[in-house]
mmCIF file of C-alpha atoms and ligand atoms in Angstrom:
data_model
loop_
_atom_site.group_PDB
_atom_site.id
_atom_site.type_symbol
_atom_site.label_atom_id
_atom_site.label_comp_id
_atom_site.label_asym_id
_atom_site.label_seq_id
_atom_site.Cartn_x
_atom_site.Cartn_y
_atom_site.Cartn_z
ATOM 1 C CA UNK I 1 87.638 14.848 8.217
ATOM 2 C CA UNK I 2 84.304 15.264 6.225
ATOM 3 C CA UNK I 3 82.135 12.694 4.514
ATOM 4 C CA UNK I 4 79.642 12.403 1.776
ATOM 5 C CA UNK I 5 76.976 9.797 1.790
ATOM 6 C CA UNK I 6 75.650 9.281 -1.707
ATOM 7 C CA UNK I 7 73.603 6.930 -3.996
ATOM 8 C CA UNK I 8 73.175 6.526 -7.661
ATOM 9 C CA UNK I 9 70.047 7.603 -9.601
ATOM 10 C CA UNK I 10 68.774 4.340 -10.764
ATOM 11 C CA UNK I 11 69.509 0.565 -10.905
ATOM 12 C CA UNK I 12 70.686 0.954 -14.438
ATOM 13 C CA UNK I 13 73.117 3.566 -13.210
ATOM 14 C CA UNK I 14 74.320 1.602 -10.282
ATOM 15 C CA UNK I 15 75.082 -1.428 -12.505
ATOM 16 C CA UNK I 16 77.052 0.629 -14.838
ATOM 17 C CA UNK I 17 79.098 2.382 -11.999
ATOM 18 C CA UNK I 18 79.803 -0.936 -10.211
ATOM 19 C CA UNK I 19 81.459 -2.175 -13.602
ATOM 20 C CA UNK I 20 83.566 1.071 -13.926
ATOM 21 C CA UNK I 21 84.636 1.126 -10.445
ATOM 22 C CA UNK I 22 85.826 -2.308 -10.383
ATOM 23 C CA UNK I 23 82.985 -4.291 -8.423
ATOM 24 C CA UNK I 24 81.959 -6.748 -11.267
ATOM 25 C CA UNK I 25 80.230 -8.822 -8.717
ATOM 26 C CA UNK I 26 77.523 -5.933 -8.230
ATOM 27 C CA UNK I 27 77.377 -5.332 -12.036
ATOM 28 C CA UNK I 28 74.829 -7.860 -13.058
ATOM 29 C CA UNK I 29 72.787 -7.919 -9.874
ATOM 30 C CA UNK I 30 69.087 -6.843 -9.600
ATOM 31 C CA UNK I 31 67.358 -4.650 -6.938
ATOM 32 C CA UNK I 32 67.338 -7.361 -4.359
ATOM 33 C CA UNK I 33 70.864 -7.522 -4.315
ATOM 34 C CA UNK I 34 71.473 -3.902 -3.922
ATOM 35 C CA UNK I 35 68.566 -3.929 -1.055
ATOM 36 C CA UNK I 36 71.071 -6.238 0.771
ATOM 37 C CA UNK I 37 74.599 -4.722 -0.186
ATOM 38 C CA UNK I 38 76.234 -2.920 2.784
ATOM 39 C CA UNK I 39 77.872 0.600 2.721
ATOM 40 C CA UNK I 40 81.016 1.131 1.272
ATOM 41 C CA UNK I 41 83.871 3.806 1.304
ATOM 42 C CA UNK I 42 84.530 4.381 -2.500
ATOM 43 C CA UNK I 43 86.688 7.379 -2.722
ATOM 44 C CA UNK I 44 89.419 9.262 -0.579
ATOM 45 C CA UNK I 45 88.935 13.084 -1.289
ATOM 46 C CA UNK I 46 91.297 16.244 -0.989
ATOM 47 C CA UNK I 47 89.986 19.566 -1.255
ATOM 48 C CA UNK I 48 92.146 22.740 -1.443
ATOM 49 C CA UNK I 49 90.438 25.857 -0.569
ATOM 50 C CA UNK I 50 91.430 29.261 -2.120
ATOM 51 C CA UNK I 51 92.927 30.207 1.231
ATOM 52 C CA UNK I 52 95.343 27.481 0.671
ATOM 53 C CA UNK I 53 93.785 25.301 3.455
ATOM 54 C CA UNK I 54 93.648 21.553 2.582
ATOM 55 C CA UNK I 55 90.945 19.050 4.045
ATOM 56 C CA UNK I 56 90.544 15.231 3.494
ATOM 57 C CA UNK I 57 87.287 13.480 3.156
ATOM 58 C CA UNK I 58 85.518 10.241 2.100
ATOM 59 C CA UNK I 59 82.765 9.266 0.021
ATOM 60 C CA UNK I 60 80.269 6.490 1.339
ATOM 61 C CA UNK I 61 78.121 4.640 -1.067
ATOM 62 C CA UNK I 62 74.901 3.908 0.699
ATOM 63 C CA UNK I 63 73.826 1.436 -1.991
ATOM 64 C CA UNK I 64 70.280 3.054 -1.819
ATOM 65 C CA UNK I 65 68.491 3.184 -5.026
ATOM 66 C CA UNK I 66 65.416 5.405 -5.655
ATOM 67 C CA UNK I 67 63.843 2.206 -7.008
ATOM 68 C CA UNK I 68 63.423 1.251 -3.516
ATOM 69 C CA UNK I 69 60.973 3.740 -2.716
ATOM 70 C CA UNK I 70 59.127 3.394 -6.032
ATOM 71 C CA UNK I 71 58.652 -0.332 -5.348
ATOM 72 C CA UNK I 72 57.824 0.074 -1.558
ATOM 73 C CA UNK I 73 61.063 -1.611 -0.382
ATOM 74 C CA UNK I 74 60.948 1.033 2.523
ATOM 75 C CA UNK I 75 62.751 -1.095 5.123
ATOM 76 C CA UNK I 76 65.714 -1.777 2.695
ATOM 77 C CA UNK I 77 65.846 2.221 1.782
ATOM 78 C CA UNK I 78 65.788 2.975 5.845
ATOM 79 C CA UNK I 79 68.359 0.563 6.540
ATOM 80 C CA UNK I 80 70.623 1.867 3.667
ATOM 81 C CA UNK I 81 70.867 5.152 5.154
ATOM 82 C CA UNK I 82 71.096 4.362 8.921
ATOM 83 C CA UNK I 83 73.821 1.807 7.888
ATOM 84 C CA UNK I 84 75.700 4.398 5.755
ATOM 85 C CA UNK I 85 75.516 6.953 8.661
ATOM 86 C CA UNK I 86 76.944 4.247 11.170
ATOM 87 C CA UNK I 87 79.587 3.297 8.629
ATOM 88 C CA UNK I 88 80.727 7.066 8.509
ATOM 89 C CA UNK I 89 80.539 7.433 12.070
ATOM 90 C CA UNK I 90 82.889 4.117 12.531
ATOM 91 C CA UNK I 91 85.401 5.526 10.424
ATOM 92 C CA UNK I 92 85.705 8.582 12.622
ATOM 93 C CA UNK I 93 84.137 11.314 9.963
ATOM 94 C CA UNK I 94 83.553 14.425 11.932
ATOM 95 C CA UNK I 95 80.855 15.855 9.618
ATOM 96 C CA UNK I 96 78.953 14.043 6.957
ATOM 97 C CA UNK I 97 76.573 15.253 4.432
ATOM 98 C CA UNK I 98 73.383 13.277 3.654
ATOM 99 C CA UNK I 99 73.217 13.485 0.006
ATOM 100 C CA UNK I 100 70.422 13.264 -2.537
ATOM 101 C CA UNK I 101 67.456 10.999 -0.774
ATOM 102 C CA UNK I 102 69.297 10.144 2.229
ATOM 103 C CA UNK I 103 67.963 13.451 4.231
ATOM 104 C CA UNK I 104 64.541 12.874 2.715
ATOM 105 C CA UNK I 105 64.516 9.297 3.792
ATOM 106 C CA UNK I 106 65.932 10.126 7.363
ATOM 107 C CA UNK I 107 63.066 12.977 7.747
ATOM 108 C CA UNK I 108 60.004 10.987 6.165
ATOM 109 C CA UNK I 109 60.596 7.778 7.921
ATOM 110 C CA UNK I 110 61.495 9.602 11.156
ATOM 111 C CA UNK I 111 64.893 7.693 11.576
ATOM 112 C CA UNK I 112 66.176 9.942 14.597
ATOM 113 C CA UNK I 113 63.987 7.148 16.673
ATOM 114 C CA UNK I 114 66.558 4.490 15.410
ATOM 115 C CA UNK I 115 69.685 5.944 17.090
ATOM 116 C CA UNK I 116 71.192 2.733 17.785
ATOM 117 C CA UNK I 117 72.668 1.061 14.620
ATOM 118 C CA UNK I 118 74.108 -2.559 16.020
ATOM 119 C CA UNK I 119 77.035 -1.424 18.311
ATOM 120 C CA UNK I 120 76.949 2.212 17.359
ATOM 121 C CA UNK I 121 74.976 5.019 19.051
ATOM 122 C CA UNK I 122 74.519 7.514 16.160
ATOM 123 C CA UNK I 123 75.689 11.085 17.046
ATOM 124 C CA UNK I 124 73.238 13.346 14.978
ATOM 125 C CA UNK I 125 75.686 16.417 15.397
ATOM 126 C CA UNK I 126 78.089 14.528 12.930
ATOM 127 C CA UNK I 127 75.601 15.065 10.251
ATOM 128 C CA UNK I 128 74.179 17.657 7.991
ATOM 129 C CA UNK I 129 71.746 17.609 5.187
ATOM 130 C CA UNK I 130 73.582 20.312 3.272
ATOM 131 C CA UNK I 131 70.000 21.649 2.600
ATOM 132 C CA UNK I 132 71.101 25.221 3.703
ATOM 133 C CA UNK I 133 73.879 25.604 1.185
ATOM 134 C CA UNK I 134 71.603 23.940 -1.415
ATOM 135 C CA UNK I 135 68.932 26.502 -0.836
ATOM 136 C CA UNK I 136 71.594 29.218 -0.960
ATOM 137 C CA UNK I 137 73.182 27.842 -4.125
ATOM 138 C CA UNK I 138 69.646 27.853 -5.705
ATOM 139 C CA UNK I 139 68.844 31.276 -4.894
ATOM 140 C CA UNK I 140 72.058 32.627 -5.994
ATOM 141 C CA UNK I 141 71.445 31.071 -9.340
ATOM 142 C CA UNK I 142 68.018 32.806 -9.512
ATOM 143 C CA UNK I 143 69.484 35.856 -8.946
ATOM 144 C CA UNK I 144 72.360 35.648 -11.129
ATOM 145 C CA UNK I 145 71.394 33.490 -14.083
ATOM 146 C CA UNK I 146 67.931 35.798 -14.409
ATOM 147 C CA UNK I 147 70.389 38.717 -14.852
ATOM 148 C CA UNK I 148 72.209 36.788 -17.600
ATOM 149 C CA UNK I 149 69.107 36.157 -19.418
ATOM 150 C CA UNK I 150 67.807 39.651 -19.027
ATOM 151 C CA UNK I 151 64.832 38.382 -16.554
ATOM 152 C CA UNK I 152 64.204 41.430 -14.373
ATOM 153 C CA UNK I 153 63.323 40.010 -10.988
ATOM 154 C CA UNK I 154 61.025 42.843 -10.066
ATOM 155 C CA UNK I 155 58.864 42.228 -13.167
ATOM 156 C CA UNK I 156 59.367 38.323 -12.985
ATOM 157 C CA UNK I 157 56.921 35.444 -11.634
ATOM 158 C CA UNK I 158 58.714 32.571 -9.900
ATOM 159 C CA UNK I 159 57.277 29.364 -9.599
ATOM 160 C CA UNK I 160 58.764 26.906 -6.793
ATOM 161 C CA UNK I 161 57.857 23.260 -7.342
ATOM 162 C CA UNK I 162 58.330 21.574 -4.089
ATOM 163 C CA UNK I 163 57.581 24.941 -2.360
ATOM 164 C CA UNK I 164 56.644 23.302 1.031
ATOM 165 C CA UNK I 165 59.814 21.080 1.219
ATOM 166 C CA UNK I 166 63.078 22.051 3.252
ATOM 167 C CA UNK I 167 64.629 23.326 0.190
ATOM 168 C CA UNK I 168 61.726 24.880 -1.426
ATOM 169 C CA UNK I 169 60.511 26.715 1.704
ATOM 170 C CA UNK I 170 64.082 28.158 2.125
ATOM 171 C CA UNK I 171 64.107 29.404 -1.249
ATOM 172 C CA UNK I 172 60.978 31.217 -1.054
ATOM 173 C CA UNK I 173 62.044 32.825 2.417
ATOM 174 C CA UNK I 174 65.018 34.188 0.776
ATOM 175 C CA UNK I 175 63.423 35.329 -2.720
ATOM 176 C CA UNK I 176 60.800 37.284 -0.266
ATOM 177 C CA UNK I 177 63.503 38.683 2.034
ATOM 178 C CA UNK I 178 66.413 39.274 -0.084
ATOM 179 C CA UNK I 179 64.948 40.151 -3.497
ATOM 180 C CA UNK I 180 62.250 42.202 -5.123
ATOM 181 C CA UNK I 181 60.725 39.330 -7.071
ATOM 182 C CA UNK I 182 57.333 40.305 -8.203
ATOM 183 C CA UNK I 183 55.134 37.258 -7.536
ATOM 184 C CA UNK I 184 55.756 33.838 -6.158
ATOM 185 C CA UNK I 185 53.976 30.483 -7.241
ATOM 186 C CA UNK I 186 53.764 27.804 -4.482
ATOM 187 C CA UNK I 187 53.260 24.259 -6.064
ATOM 188 C CA UNK I 188 53.016 21.093 -3.937
ATOM 189 C CA UNK I 189 50.601 18.499 -3.360
ATOM 190 C CA UNK I 190 49.633 19.123 0.323
ATOM 191 C CA UNK I 191 47.074 21.947 0.640
ATOM 192 C CA UNK I 192 47.425 22.311 4.483
ATOM 193 C CA UNK I 193 51.219 22.715 4.288
ATOM 194 C CA UNK I 194 50.868 25.336 1.198
ATOM 195 C CA UNK I 195 48.567 27.311 3.110
ATOM 196 C CA UNK I 196 51.075 27.382 6.213
ATOM 197 C CA UNK I 197 53.463 28.458 4.211
ATOM 198 C CA UNK I 198 51.633 31.097 2.252
ATOM 199 C CA UNK I 199 50.445 32.409 5.960
ATOM 200 C CA UNK I 200 54.287 32.382 7.036
ATOM 201 C CA UNK I 201 55.344 34.239 3.910
ATOM 202 C CA UNK I 202 52.402 36.695 3.897
ATOM 203 C CA UNK I 203 52.573 36.270 0.271
ATOM 204 C CA UNK I 204 52.706 33.679 -2.680
ATOM 205 C CA UNK I 205 49.811 32.034 -4.689
ATOM 206 C CA UNK I 206 49.089 28.207 -4.353
ATOM 207 C CA UNK I 207 48.590 27.045 -7.955
ATOM 208 C CA UNK I 208 48.539 23.682 -9.505
ATOM 209 C CA UNK I 209 51.617 22.545 -11.671
ATOM 210 C CA UNK I 210 49.469 22.997 -15.048
ATOM 211 C CA UNK I 211 48.199 26.530 -14.129
ATOM 212 C CA UNK I 212 51.455 27.866 -12.561
ATOM 213 C CA UNK I 213 54.220 26.771 -15.473
ATOM 214 C CA UNK I 214 52.765 28.817 -18.264
ATOM 215 C CA UNK I 215 52.774 32.052 -16.041
ATOM 216 C CA UNK I 216 56.328 31.495 -14.732
ATOM 217 C CA UNK I 217 59.610 33.547 -16.080
ATOM 218 C CA UNK I 218 61.490 31.339 -13.399
ATOM 219 C CA UNK I 219 60.690 27.894 -12.407
ATOM 220 C CA UNK I 220 62.510 26.323 -9.400
ATOM 221 C CA UNK I 221 62.169 22.722 -9.381
ATOM 222 C CA UNK I 222 62.933 21.159 -5.947
ATOM 223 C CA UNK I 223 60.408 18.425 -5.311
ATOM 224 C CA UNK I 224 61.157 15.074 -4.314
ATOM 225 C CA UNK I 225 60.288 12.728 -6.896
ATOM 226 C CA UNK I 226 61.983 9.430 -7.430
ATOM 227 C CA UNK I 227 61.440 9.710 -11.245
ATOM 228 C CA UNK I 228 61.481 12.770 -13.369
ATOM 229 C CA UNK I 229 58.539 14.217 -14.959
ATOM 230 C CA UNK I 230 57.804 15.335 -18.664
ATOM 231 C CA UNK I 231 56.961 18.785 -19.455
ATOM 232 C CA UNK I 232 56.253 20.401 -22.935
ATOM 233 C CA UNK I 233 58.408 23.505 -23.508
ATOM 234 C CA UNK I 234 55.932 24.934 -25.806
ATOM 235 C CA UNK I 235 53.564 25.509 -22.971
ATOM 236 C CA UNK I 236 56.235 27.632 -20.933
ATOM 237 C CA UNK I 237 57.105 31.405 -21.142
ATOM 238 C CA UNK I 238 59.929 32.262 -23.348
ATOM 239 C CA UNK I 239 62.201 33.187 -22.112
ATOM 240 C CA UNK I 240 62.029 30.881 -19.173
ATOM 241 C CA UNK I 241 64.786 30.001 -16.654
ATOM 242 C CA UNK I 242 64.284 26.315 -15.467
ATOM 243 C CA UNK I 243 66.358 25.542 -12.544
ATOM 244 C CA UNK I 244 66.259 21.591 -11.931
ATOM 245 C CA UNK I 245 67.568 21.131 -8.194
ATOM 246 C CA UNK I 246 66.255 17.472 -7.755
ATOM 247 C CA UNK I 247 68.217 14.445 -7.426
ATOM 248 C CA UNK I 248 67.565 12.489 -9.339
ATOM 249 C CA UNK I 249 66.716 15.292 -11.813
ATOM 250 C CA UNK I 250 63.056 16.337 -11.698
ATOM 251 C CA UNK I 251 62.693 16.632 -15.349
ATOM 252 C CA UNK I 252 62.818 13.356 -17.161
ATOM 253 C CA UNK I 253 64.472 14.625 -20.185
ATOM 254 C CA UNK I 254 66.258 17.799 -21.248
ATOM 255 C CA UNK I 255 63.600 20.418 -22.283
ATOM 256 C CA UNK I 256 64.958 21.535 -25.596
ATOM 257 C CA UNK I 257 63.516 24.775 -26.747
ATOM 258 C CA UNK I 258 65.697 27.986 -27.747
ATOM 259 C CA UNK I 259 63.477 29.880 -25.067
ATOM 260 C CA UNK I 260 63.886 27.717 -22.222
ATOM 261 C CA UNK I 261 67.245 27.869 -20.474
ATOM 262 C CA UNK I 262 67.717 24.779 -18.141
ATOM 263 C CA UNK I 263 70.288 25.004 -15.348
ATOM 264 C CA UNK I 264 71.369 22.384 -13.037
ATOM 265 C CA UNK I 265 69.992 23.423 -9.665
ATOM 266 C CA UNK I 266 72.280 23.256 -6.354
ATOM 267 C CA UNK I 267 75.297 22.561 -8.050
ATOM 268 C CA UNK I 268 78.449 24.637 -7.096
ATOM 269 C CA UNK I 269 81.935 24.730 -9.216
ATOM 270 C CA UNK I 270 85.087 25.050 -7.142
ATOM 271 C CA UNK I 271 87.755 27.309 -8.085
ATOM 272 C CA UNK I 272 90.515 24.399 -7.989
ATOM 273 C CA UNK I 273 90.436 20.835 -9.073
ATOM 274 C CA UNK I 274 89.313 18.526 -6.333
ATOM 275 C CA UNK I 275 91.377 15.151 -5.892
ATOM 276 C CA UNK I 276 88.484 12.609 -6.244
ATOM 277 C CA UNK I 277 87.132 10.023 -8.800
ATOM 278 C CA UNK I 278 83.526 9.961 -7.575
ATOM 279 C CA UNK I 279 82.182 13.205 -9.438
ATOM 280 C CA UNK I 280 82.998 11.422 -12.582
ATOM 281 C CA UNK I 281 80.369 8.900 -12.102
ATOM 282 C CA UNK I 282 77.346 11.130 -11.295
ATOM 283 C CA UNK I 283 77.949 12.933 -15.030
ATOM 284 C CA UNK I 284 78.973 16.680 -13.881
ATOM 285 C CA UNK I 285 80.187 18.549 -17.161
ATOM 286 C CA UNK I 286 83.448 19.255 -15.246
ATOM 287 C CA UNK I 287 83.894 16.507 -12.685
ATOM 288 C CA UNK I 288 87.132 17.752 -11.091
ATOM 289 C CA UNK I 289 85.228 20.916 -9.941
ATOM 290 C CA UNK I 290 81.535 20.518 -9.884
ATOM 291 C CA UNK I 291 79.551 19.031 -7.115
ATOM 292 C CA UNK I 292 76.249 19.076 -5.105
ATOM 293 C CA UNK I 293 75.994 22.047 -2.927
ATOM 294 C CA UNK I 294 74.756 19.835 -0.151
ATOM 295 C CA UNK I 295 78.358 17.851 -0.241
ATOM 296 C CA UNK I 296 80.265 21.195 -0.524
ATOM 297 C CA UNK I 297 78.430 22.063 2.837
ATOM 298 C CA UNK I 298 80.041 19.306 4.673
ATOM 299 C CA UNK I 299 83.569 20.616 3.177
ATOM 300 C CA UNK I 300 82.564 23.927 4.301
ATOM 301 C CA UNK I 301 81.886 23.013 7.880
ATOM 302 C CA UNK I 302 85.167 21.049 7.851
ATOM 303 C CA UNK I 303 87.203 23.881 6.680
ATOM 304 C CA UNK I 304 85.585 26.153 9.193
ATOM 305 C CA UNK I 305 85.944 23.296 12.028
ATOM 306 C CA UNK I 306 82.209 23.778 12.486
ATOM 307 C CA UNK I 307 81.355 20.320 13.649
ATOM 308 C CA UNK I 308 77.686 20.523 13.971
ATOM 309 C CA UNK I 309 74.504 19.449 12.326
ATOM 310 C CA UNK I 310 74.216 22.893 10.515
ATOM 311 C CA UNK I 311 71.356 21.729 8.512
ATOM 312 C CA UNK I 312 68.867 19.385 10.346
ATOM 313 C CA UNK I 313 65.234 18.772 10.887
ATOM 314 C CA UNK I 314 62.547 19.960 8.249
ATOM 315 C CA UNK I 315 61.772 23.773 7.361
ATOM 316 C CA UNK I 316 64.107 25.427 9.647
ATOM 317 C CA UNK I 317 66.534 26.915 7.353
ATOM 318 C CA UNK I 318 66.649 30.736 8.160
ATOM 319 C CA UNK I 319 67.821 33.305 5.570
ATOM 320 C CA UNK I 320 70.740 34.072 8.426
ATOM 321 C CA UNK I 321 72.064 30.642 8.088
ATOM 322 C CA UNK I 322 71.686 30.651 4.366
ATOM 323 C CA UNK I 323 74.109 34.051 4.309
ATOM 324 C CA UNK I 324 76.529 32.784 6.811
ATOM 325 C CA UNK I 325 77.019 29.427 4.740
ATOM 326 C CA UNK I 326 76.900 31.766 1.520
ATOM 327 C CA UNK I 327 79.829 33.673 2.823
ATOM 328 C CA UNK I 328 82.095 30.657 3.655
ATOM 329 C CA UNK I 329 81.163 29.237 0.244
ATOM 330 C CA UNK I 330 82.623 32.278 -1.286
ATOM 331 C CA UNK I 331 85.767 32.506 1.060
ATOM 332 C CA UNK I 332 86.907 29.066 -0.029
ATOM 333 C CA UNK I 333 86.256 29.294 -3.533
ATOM 334 C CA UNK I 334 82.792 27.972 -4.448
ATOM 335 C CA UNK I 335 80.423 29.552 -6.750
ATOM 336 C CA UNK I 336 77.173 28.623 -8.173
ATOM 337 C CA UNK I 337 76.761 26.901 -11.708
ATOM 338 C CA UNK I 338 75.467 29.409 -14.226
ATOM 339 C CA UNK I 339 74.122 29.312 -17.850
HETATM 340 P P1 NDP T 401 61.475 17.712 0.862
HETATM 341 O O1 NDP T 401 61.013 16.366 0.973
HETATM 342 O O2 NDP T 401 61.597 18.452 2.140
HETATM 343 O O3 NDP T 401 60.440 18.465 -0.028
HETATM 344 C C1 NDP T 401 59.802 18.056 -1.129
HETATM 345 C C2 NDP T 401 58.834 18.777 -1.717
HETATM 346 O O4 NDP T 401 58.355 18.266 -3.023
HETATM 347 C C3 NDP T 401 57.534 18.931 -0.727
HETATM 348 O O5 NDP T 401 57.145 20.350 -1.036
HETATM 349 C C4 NDP T 401 56.699 18.065 -1.381
HETATM 350 O O6 NDP T 401 55.377 18.537 -1.205
HETATM 351 C C5 NDP T 401 56.902 18.240 -2.998
HETATM 352 N N1 NDP T 401 56.576 17.199 -3.915
HETATM 353 C C6 NDP T 401 56.930 15.979 -3.648
HETATM 354 N N2 NDP T 401 56.330 15.239 -4.801
HETATM 355 C C7 NDP T 401 55.709 16.032 -5.570
HETATM 356 C C8 NDP T 401 55.037 15.978 -6.805
HETATM 357 N N3 NDP T 401 54.725 14.868 -7.398
HETATM 358 N N4 NDP T 401 54.380 17.092 -7.196
HETATM 359 C C9 NDP T 401 54.706 18.353 -6.556
HETATM 360 N N5 NDP T 401 55.230 18.368 -5.531
HETATM 361 C C10 NDP T 401 56.095 17.178 -4.948
HETATM 362 O O7 NDP T 401 62.834 17.558 0.033
HETATM 363 P P2 NDP T 401 64.038 18.638 0.181
HETATM 364 O O8 NDP T 401 63.723 19.954 -0.038
HETATM 365 O O9 NDP T 401 64.995 17.901 1.051
HETATM 366 O O10 NDP T 401 64.748 18.267 -1.344
HETATM 367 C C11 NDP T 401 64.196 18.827 -2.323
HETATM 368 C C12 NDP T 401 64.897 17.861 -3.752
HETATM 369 O O11 NDP T 401 66.257 18.623 -3.842
HETATM 370 C C13 NDP T 401 65.064 16.433 -3.957
HETATM 371 O O12 NDP T 401 64.969 16.156 -5.252
HETATM 372 C C14 NDP T 401 66.480 16.258 -3.357
HETATM 373 O O13 NDP T 401 66.943 15.137 -3.876
HETATM 374 C C15 NDP T 401 67.326 17.468 -3.929
HETATM 375 N N6 NDP T 401 68.479 17.806 -3.189
HETATM 376 C C16 NDP T 401 69.556 18.342 -4.059
HETATM 377 C C17 NDP T 401 70.754 18.415 -3.225
HETATM 378 C C18 NDP T 401 71.843 19.271 -4.170
HETATM 379 O O14 NDP T 401 72.827 19.446 -3.546
HETATM 380 N N7 NDP T 401 71.672 19.568 -5.408
HETATM 381 C C19 NDP T 401 70.961 18.387 -1.883
HETATM 382 C C20 NDP T 401 69.873 18.015 -1.306
HETATM 383 C C21 NDP T 401 68.581 17.509 -2.018
HETATM 384 P P3 NDP T 401 53.953 17.328 -1.293
HETATM 385 O O15 NDP T 401 54.714 16.033 -0.557
HETATM 386 O O16 NDP T 401 52.976 18.012 -0.379
HETATM 387 O O17 NDP T 401 53.854 17.309 -2.795
#
């Protein structure tokens, strides 16, 4: 059985979802209540592969909210993730994806030191960040959507915002090794990590956001931001392909300009309907078929009975592993969301 640990994008979102899911006692509560709410299994899922194979899964709502990071309720945030993992393990789930901020909190606050959660010793091999599949899907979106828009990679400048992150660095490695993209612009705040990445890649220009965006034909946004940013589409190239891979979305409002094509990054579409309720709640256009690529990774590992933490730690994702997960993604009927 596979599992998905998820969370909602804001307190307001959480309150409206609680009402819809039939938890009225959660719906009128503020952040403090969510800080103390325990994890819950809120959905049972059945996925059928195009090969005919069927698997079962569970959705674990961690009750984490990004406001907990913004208001420095760090202890609550870390407890949410550990408790959700313990909950998944207690329910016998073999492989669980740490969706959205779960894996970022796990890494940033070094939660591997807190293996014991009450009477449960966490078995980390039962968990995956899902970032290898996410990075692979974002790269497919770069390659395929640019073609749809007539942007030639051999003449294109690609800006990666969040380049030193787990997903961002994997995207850079793939674009360098597997495509003939002309220029790579590397954006993040920590200069030392940017220089390390640049040295590893042997290419890429380190630029600030304001200088990079007007130069980019393609922007891959994979920064870990608890709140989105506003960008002025008039400052971008036209055409420009903007792939927003953040959760919550890194762009606060939909960029509206005929020359700027915004694509939900790291999202896959399955070829067959998935039997679940949960995706309606995260506002997918086709809730029965569209999902986060990180969640799909735990499904793929379950289909292949690869019970291992396929994506784990930071900046370890190799092009070979991206190719491997990409192959099984296609085999079971997932494809990247396109324009
Ligand atoms: P990491 O924490 O590993 O990396 C985050 C990157 O963003 C780092 O390079 C960091 O560098 C940079 N960053 C953070 N804040 C800013 C800022 N204000 N300006 C510029 N750069 C910034 O995160 P992941 O790679 O694991 O995840 C990236 C995003 O992808 C997250 O939003 C996550 O929720 C989302 N995601 C989506 C999935 C999907 O299935 N679609 C799956 C998993 C994650 P620095 O700190 O130096 O600025």
